[in-house]
Coordinates of C-alpha atoms and ligand atoms in Angstrom, one line a residue:
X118 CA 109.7 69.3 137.0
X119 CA 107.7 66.1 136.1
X120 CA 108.8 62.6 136.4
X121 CA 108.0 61.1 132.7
X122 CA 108.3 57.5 132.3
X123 CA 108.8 55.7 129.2
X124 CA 107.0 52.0 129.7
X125 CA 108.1 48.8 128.0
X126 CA 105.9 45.9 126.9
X127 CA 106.6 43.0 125.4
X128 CA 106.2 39.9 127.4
X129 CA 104.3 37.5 125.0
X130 CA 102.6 38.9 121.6
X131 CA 101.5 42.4 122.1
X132 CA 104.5 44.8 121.6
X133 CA 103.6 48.0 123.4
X134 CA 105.1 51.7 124.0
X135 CA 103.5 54.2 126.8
X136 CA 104.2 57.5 128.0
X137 CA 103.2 58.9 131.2
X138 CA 103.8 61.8 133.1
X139 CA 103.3 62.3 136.5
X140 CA 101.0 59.2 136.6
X141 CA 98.7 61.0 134.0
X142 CA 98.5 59.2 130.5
X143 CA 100.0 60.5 127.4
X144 CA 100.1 57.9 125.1
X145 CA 99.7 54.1 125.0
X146 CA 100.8 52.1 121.2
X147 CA 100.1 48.6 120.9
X148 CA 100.8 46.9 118.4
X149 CA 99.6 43.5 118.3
X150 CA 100.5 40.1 116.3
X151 CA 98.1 38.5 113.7
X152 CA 100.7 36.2 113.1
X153 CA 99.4 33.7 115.5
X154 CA 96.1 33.3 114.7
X155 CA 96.6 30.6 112.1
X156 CA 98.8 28.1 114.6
X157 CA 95.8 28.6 117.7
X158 CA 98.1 30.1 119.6
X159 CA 101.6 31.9 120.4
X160 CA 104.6 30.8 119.0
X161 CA 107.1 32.2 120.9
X162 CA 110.1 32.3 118.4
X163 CA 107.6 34.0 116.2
X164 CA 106.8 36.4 118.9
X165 CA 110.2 37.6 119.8
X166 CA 110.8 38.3 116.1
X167 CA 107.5 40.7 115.7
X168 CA 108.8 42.4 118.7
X169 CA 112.1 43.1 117.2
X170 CA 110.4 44.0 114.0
X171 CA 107.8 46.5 116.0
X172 CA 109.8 47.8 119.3
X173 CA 111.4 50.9 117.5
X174 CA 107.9 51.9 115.6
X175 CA 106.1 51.5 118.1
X176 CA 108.1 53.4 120.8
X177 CA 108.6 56.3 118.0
X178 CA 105.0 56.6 117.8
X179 CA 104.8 56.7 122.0
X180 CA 106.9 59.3 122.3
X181 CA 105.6 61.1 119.2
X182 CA 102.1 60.9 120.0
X183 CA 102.9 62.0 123.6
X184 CA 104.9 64.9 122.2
X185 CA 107.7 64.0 123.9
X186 CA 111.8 64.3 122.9
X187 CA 113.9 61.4 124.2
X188 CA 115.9 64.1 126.4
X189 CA 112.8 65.0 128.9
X190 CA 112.4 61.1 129.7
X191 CA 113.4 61.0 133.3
X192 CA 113.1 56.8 133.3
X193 CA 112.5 54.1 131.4
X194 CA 110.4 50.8 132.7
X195 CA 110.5 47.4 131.1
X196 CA 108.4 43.8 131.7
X197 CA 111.1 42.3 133.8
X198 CA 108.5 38.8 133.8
X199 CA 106.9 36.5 133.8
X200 CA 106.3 36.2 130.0
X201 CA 108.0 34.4 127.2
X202 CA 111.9 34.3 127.6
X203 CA 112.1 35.5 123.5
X204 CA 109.8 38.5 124.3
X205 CA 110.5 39.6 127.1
X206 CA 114.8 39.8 126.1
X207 CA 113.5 42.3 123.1
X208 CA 112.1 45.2 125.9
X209 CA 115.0 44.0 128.4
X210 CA 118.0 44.8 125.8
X211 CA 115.7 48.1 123.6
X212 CA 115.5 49.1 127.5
X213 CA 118.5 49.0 128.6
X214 CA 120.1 50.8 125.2
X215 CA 117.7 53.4 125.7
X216 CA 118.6 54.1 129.3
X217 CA 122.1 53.6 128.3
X218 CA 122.0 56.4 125.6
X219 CA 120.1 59.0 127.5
X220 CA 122.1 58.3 130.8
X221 CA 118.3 57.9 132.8
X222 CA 117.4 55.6 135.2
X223 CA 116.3 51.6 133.8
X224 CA 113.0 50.2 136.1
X225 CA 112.2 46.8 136.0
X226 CA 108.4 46.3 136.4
X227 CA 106.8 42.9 137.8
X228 CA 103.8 42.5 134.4
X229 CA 100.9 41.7 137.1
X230 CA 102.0 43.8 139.1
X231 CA 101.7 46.0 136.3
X232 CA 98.1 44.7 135.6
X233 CA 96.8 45.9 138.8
X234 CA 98.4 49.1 139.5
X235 CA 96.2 50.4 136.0
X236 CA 93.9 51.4 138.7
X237 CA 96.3 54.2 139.3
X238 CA 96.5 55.3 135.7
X239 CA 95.7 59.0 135.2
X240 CA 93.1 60.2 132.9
X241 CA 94.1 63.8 131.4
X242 CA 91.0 65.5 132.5
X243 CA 89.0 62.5 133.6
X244 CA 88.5 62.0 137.5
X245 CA 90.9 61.1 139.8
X246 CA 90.0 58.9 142.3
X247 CA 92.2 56.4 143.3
X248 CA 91.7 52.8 145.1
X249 CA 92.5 53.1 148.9
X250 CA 94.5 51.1 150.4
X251 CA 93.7 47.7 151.1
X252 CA 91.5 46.7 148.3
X253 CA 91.0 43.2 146.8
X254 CA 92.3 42.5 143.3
X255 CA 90.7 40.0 141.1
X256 CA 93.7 39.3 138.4
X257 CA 92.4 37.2 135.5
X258 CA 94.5 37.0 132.5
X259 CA 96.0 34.0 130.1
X260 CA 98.7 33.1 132.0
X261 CA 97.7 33.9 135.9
X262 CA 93.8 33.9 137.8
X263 CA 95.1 35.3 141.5
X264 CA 92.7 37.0 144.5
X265 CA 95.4 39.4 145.5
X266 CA 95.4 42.1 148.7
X267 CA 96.7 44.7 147.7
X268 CA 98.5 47.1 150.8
X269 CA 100.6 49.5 148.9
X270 CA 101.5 50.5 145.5
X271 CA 104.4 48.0 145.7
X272 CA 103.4 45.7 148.5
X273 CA 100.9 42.6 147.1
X274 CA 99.9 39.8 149.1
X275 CA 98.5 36.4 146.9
X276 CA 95.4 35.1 148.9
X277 CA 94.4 32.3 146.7
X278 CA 95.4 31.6 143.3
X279 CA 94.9 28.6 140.6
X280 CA 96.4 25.4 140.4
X281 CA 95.9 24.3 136.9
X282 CA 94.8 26.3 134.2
X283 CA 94.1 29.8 134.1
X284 CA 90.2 31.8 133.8
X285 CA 91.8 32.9 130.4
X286 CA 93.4 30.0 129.4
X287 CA 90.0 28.3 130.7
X288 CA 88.0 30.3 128.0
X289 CA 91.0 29.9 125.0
X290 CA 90.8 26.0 125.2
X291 CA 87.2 26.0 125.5
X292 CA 86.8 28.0 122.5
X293 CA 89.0 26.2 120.6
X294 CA 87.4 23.1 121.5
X295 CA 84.5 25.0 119.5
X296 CA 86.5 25.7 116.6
X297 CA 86.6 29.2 117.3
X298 CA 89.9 31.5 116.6
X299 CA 92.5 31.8 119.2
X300 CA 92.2 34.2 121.1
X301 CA 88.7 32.2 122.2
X302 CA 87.6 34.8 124.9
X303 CA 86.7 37.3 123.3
X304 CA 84.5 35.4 120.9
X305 CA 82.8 33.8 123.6
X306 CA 82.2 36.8 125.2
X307 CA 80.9 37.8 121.8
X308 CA 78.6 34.6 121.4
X309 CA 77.2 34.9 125.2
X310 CA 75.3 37.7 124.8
X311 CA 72.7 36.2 122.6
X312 CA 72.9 33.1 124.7
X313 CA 70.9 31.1 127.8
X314 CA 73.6 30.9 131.2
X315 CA 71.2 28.3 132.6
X316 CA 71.3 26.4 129.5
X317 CA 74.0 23.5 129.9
X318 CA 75.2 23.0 133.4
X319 CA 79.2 22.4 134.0
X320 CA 80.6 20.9 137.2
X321 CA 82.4 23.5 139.5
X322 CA 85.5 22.5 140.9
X323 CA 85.7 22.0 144.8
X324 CA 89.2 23.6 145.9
X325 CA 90.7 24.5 149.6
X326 CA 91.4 28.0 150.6
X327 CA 91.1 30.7 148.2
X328 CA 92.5 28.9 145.2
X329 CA 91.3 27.7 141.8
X330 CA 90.9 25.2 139.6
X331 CA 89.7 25.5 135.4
X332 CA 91.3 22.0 134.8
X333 CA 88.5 20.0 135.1
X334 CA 85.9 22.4 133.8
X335 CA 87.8 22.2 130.4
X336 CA 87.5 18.4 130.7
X337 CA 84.2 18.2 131.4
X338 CA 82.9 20.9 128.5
X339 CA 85.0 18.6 125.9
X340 CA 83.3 15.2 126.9
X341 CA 80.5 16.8 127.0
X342 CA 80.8 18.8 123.5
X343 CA 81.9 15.0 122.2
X344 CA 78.6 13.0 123.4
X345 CA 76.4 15.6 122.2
X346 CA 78.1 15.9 118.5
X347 CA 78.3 12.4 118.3
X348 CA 74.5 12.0 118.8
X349 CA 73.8 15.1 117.1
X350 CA 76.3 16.1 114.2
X351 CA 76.3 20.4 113.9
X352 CA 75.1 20.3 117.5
X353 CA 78.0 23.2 118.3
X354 CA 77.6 25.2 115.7
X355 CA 73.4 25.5 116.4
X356 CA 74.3 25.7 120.0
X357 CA 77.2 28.0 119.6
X358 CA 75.2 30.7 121.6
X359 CA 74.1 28.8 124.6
X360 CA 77.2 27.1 125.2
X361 CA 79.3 30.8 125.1
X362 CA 76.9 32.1 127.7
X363 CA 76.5 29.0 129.8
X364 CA 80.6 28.1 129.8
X365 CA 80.9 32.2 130.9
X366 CA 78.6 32.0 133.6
X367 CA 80.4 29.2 135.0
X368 CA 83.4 30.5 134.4
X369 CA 82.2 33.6 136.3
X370 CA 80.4 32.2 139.2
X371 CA 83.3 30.2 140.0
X372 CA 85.3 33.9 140.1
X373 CA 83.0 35.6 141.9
X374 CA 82.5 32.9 144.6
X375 CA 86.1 32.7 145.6
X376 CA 86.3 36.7 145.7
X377 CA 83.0 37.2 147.8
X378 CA 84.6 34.7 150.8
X379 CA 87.7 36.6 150.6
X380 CA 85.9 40.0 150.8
X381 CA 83.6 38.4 153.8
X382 CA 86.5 37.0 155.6
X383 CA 89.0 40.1 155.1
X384 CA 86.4 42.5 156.0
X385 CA 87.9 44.9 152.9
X386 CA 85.7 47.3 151.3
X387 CA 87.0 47.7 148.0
X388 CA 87.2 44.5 144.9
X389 CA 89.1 45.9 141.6
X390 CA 89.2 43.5 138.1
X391 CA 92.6 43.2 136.1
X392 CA 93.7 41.5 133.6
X393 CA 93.3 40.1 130.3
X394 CA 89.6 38.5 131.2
X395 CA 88.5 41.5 133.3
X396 CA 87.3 42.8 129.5
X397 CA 84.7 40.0 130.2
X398 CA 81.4 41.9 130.0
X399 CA 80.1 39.2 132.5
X400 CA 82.9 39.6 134.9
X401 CA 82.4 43.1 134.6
X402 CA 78.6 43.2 135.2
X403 CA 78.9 40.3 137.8
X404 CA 81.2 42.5 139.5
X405 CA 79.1 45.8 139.4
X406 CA 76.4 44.0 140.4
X407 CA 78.2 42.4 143.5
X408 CA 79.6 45.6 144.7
X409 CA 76.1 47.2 144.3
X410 CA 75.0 44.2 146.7
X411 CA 77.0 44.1 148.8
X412 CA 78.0 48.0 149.3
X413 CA 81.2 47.8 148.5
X414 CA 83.5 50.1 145.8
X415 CA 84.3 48.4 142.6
X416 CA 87.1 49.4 140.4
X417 CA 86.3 48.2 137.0
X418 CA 89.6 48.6 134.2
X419 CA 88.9 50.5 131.0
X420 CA 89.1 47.7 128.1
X421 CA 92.3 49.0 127.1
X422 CA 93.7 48.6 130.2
X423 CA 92.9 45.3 131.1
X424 CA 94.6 42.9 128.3
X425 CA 98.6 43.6 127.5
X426 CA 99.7 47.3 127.3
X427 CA 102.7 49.7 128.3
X428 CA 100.6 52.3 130.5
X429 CA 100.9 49.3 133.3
X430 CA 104.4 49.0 132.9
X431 CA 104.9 52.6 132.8
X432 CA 103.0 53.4 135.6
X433 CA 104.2 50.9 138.0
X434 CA 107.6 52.2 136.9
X435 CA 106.4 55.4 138.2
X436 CA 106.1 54.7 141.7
X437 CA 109.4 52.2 141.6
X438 CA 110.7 55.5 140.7
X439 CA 109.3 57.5 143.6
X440 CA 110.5 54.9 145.6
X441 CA 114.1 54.5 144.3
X442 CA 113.4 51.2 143.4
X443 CA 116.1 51.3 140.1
X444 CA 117.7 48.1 138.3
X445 CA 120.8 48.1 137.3
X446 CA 122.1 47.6 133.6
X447 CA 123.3 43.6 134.0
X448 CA 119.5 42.9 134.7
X449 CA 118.1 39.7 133.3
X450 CA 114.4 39.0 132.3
X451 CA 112.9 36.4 134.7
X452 CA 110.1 34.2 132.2
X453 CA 108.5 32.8 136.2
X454 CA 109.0 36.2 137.7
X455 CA 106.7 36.3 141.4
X456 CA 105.8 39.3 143.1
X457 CA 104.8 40.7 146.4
X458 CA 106.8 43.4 148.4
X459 CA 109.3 45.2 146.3
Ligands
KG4_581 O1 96.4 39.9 130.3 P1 96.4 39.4 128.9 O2 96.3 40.3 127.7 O3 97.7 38.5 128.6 C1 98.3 37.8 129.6 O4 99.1 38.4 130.4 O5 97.9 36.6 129.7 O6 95.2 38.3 128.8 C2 94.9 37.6 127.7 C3 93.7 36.7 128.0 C4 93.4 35.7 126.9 O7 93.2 34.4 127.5 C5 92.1 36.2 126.3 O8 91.2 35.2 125.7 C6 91.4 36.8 127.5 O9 92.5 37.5 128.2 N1 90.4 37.8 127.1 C7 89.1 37.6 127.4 C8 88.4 38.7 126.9 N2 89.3 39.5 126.3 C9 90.5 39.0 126.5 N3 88.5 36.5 128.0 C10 87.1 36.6 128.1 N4 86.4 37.6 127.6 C11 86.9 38.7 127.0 N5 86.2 39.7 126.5
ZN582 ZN1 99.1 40.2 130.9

């Protein structure tokens, strides 16, 4: 019989509902909240209320779409953290009701956990091979920028990670800085293609080990966005083009840098992207183009895959599940939630 999970997202403003079976995909909702966009960026209580409003919908639609009845569920998997305390109680408590009333098994899931193990996903149909064990994970999203060894489904190691800000945190206040709408990364993705990399050069931070650093790179680009409007009024909106590209190159290079002494060091053979920022077409080309360098396997996300979505936590449930790795009803969400071995 096959092992269907029923995955659980809603750790900060995309509420999301996925079915799998198996490991193979069968559906995947999200449903995301404009609400934000006017304030430049989440406001939790506002969050937690969309998911409330959304949660049944959008799981109705998951299970519809997969063509799915609540009674051939075998488990359902929730964000357990990190996220916004708010958010993530919505999927806790629908979770736990759901598991409750069928009498299945509840799974917490670690969220970048989640983000990584999309590798994993199953396309119906599409091909099927997996990462092998170790591979490196670059995980770039709003919250988190970690170089990460993966060993195991479940067993993660965190080689370097960053101190400050994060890559997508880097590219939100920089494009806000801009006056462009929050979310910023995208838009600067957007912007970059038409634009020169070598146009404007922006310090790189020097950091020990494997970590990072985006702090100072924000810092930098807003004095310098200052002195050049000041002399020159309309300066960023003429120049919207080159500053996108050159800001995404740096942001970029300092990514890649970090990832090739990793690789080097750790002799591994295999780099996967995750994460919010690995829908970066220059992260994803600067990747490609490494691996094709240096010989080494690339795993690149889909796009859907790589920003906030339910398959992750789903999937990640799925081999908790294999494992026996269940969580018990009087569960709490955890809103600084590490990970590692589990
Ligand atoms: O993983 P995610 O959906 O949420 C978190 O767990 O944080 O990542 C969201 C982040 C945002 O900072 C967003 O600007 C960034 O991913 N992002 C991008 C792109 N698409 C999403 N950054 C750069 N280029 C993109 N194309
Ligand atoms: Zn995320």
């Amino acid at each position: 019989m096959s092992v269907i999970i029923l995955g659980i997202e809603s750790s900060c403003d995309d509420t999301s509902a996925a079915v799998i079976a198996d490991g193979a995909i069968l559906s995947n909702v999200i449903a995301g909240q404009e609400v934000h966009r006017k304030y430049g960026g989440v406001v939790p209580e506002l969050a937690s209320r969309a998911h409330q409003q959304n949660i049944v919908p959008v799981v109705d639609l998951a299970l519809r779409e997969a063509g799915i009845s609540r009674d051939r569920v075998s488990a359902v998997g929730f964000t357990r953290g990190p996220g916004l305390m708010g958010s993530l109680l919505v999927g806790t408590s629908f979770s736990k009701g759901f598991a409750l009333s069928c009498g299945i098994p509840l799974i917490e899931v670690n969220h970048l956990q989640a983000h990584i193990l999309v590798h994993f996903i199953k396309e119906p149909g599409g091909e099927s091979a997996q990462p092998s064990f170790p591979f490196i994970c670059l995980l770039v999203s709003g919250g988190h920028t970690q170089l990460v060894i993966v060993k195991d489904h479940l067993s993660m190691e965190i080689a370097g990670q960053t101190i400050d800000d994060a890559a997508g945190e880097a590219f939100d206040k920089c494009a806000k800085l801009m006056g462009l709408p929050y979310p910023g990364g995208p838009w600067i993705d957007k912007y970059a293609v038409k634009g020169n990399p070598k146009a404007f050069y922006f310090p790189r931070p020097s950091v020990r080990g494997f970590d990072y650093s985006f702090s100072g790179l924000k810092t930098s680009f807003l004095y310098f966005l200052r002195e050049r409007e000041k002399d020159d009024p309309g300066f960023i909106k003429r120049s919207i083009n080159d500053l996108c590209a050159s800001l995404q190159y740096t942001i970029v290079e300092i990514l890649m840098q970090n990832l090739d002494r990793l690789a080097r060091e750790t002799g591994i053979k295999e780099v996967a992207l995750a994460g919010g920022v690995a829908a970066n077409s220059g992260l994803r080309n600067a990747v490609a183009e490494y691996g094709r360098n240096r010989n080494l396997r690339v795993r690149i996300p889909k796009p859907v895959y790589t920003t906030d979505n339910a398959a992750m936590i789903a999937i990640t449930a799925y081999y908790r599940y294999l494992k026996g790795h269940l969580s018990a009803q009087d569960v709490t969400p955890e809103a600084r939630f590490g990970f590692g071995s589990s």
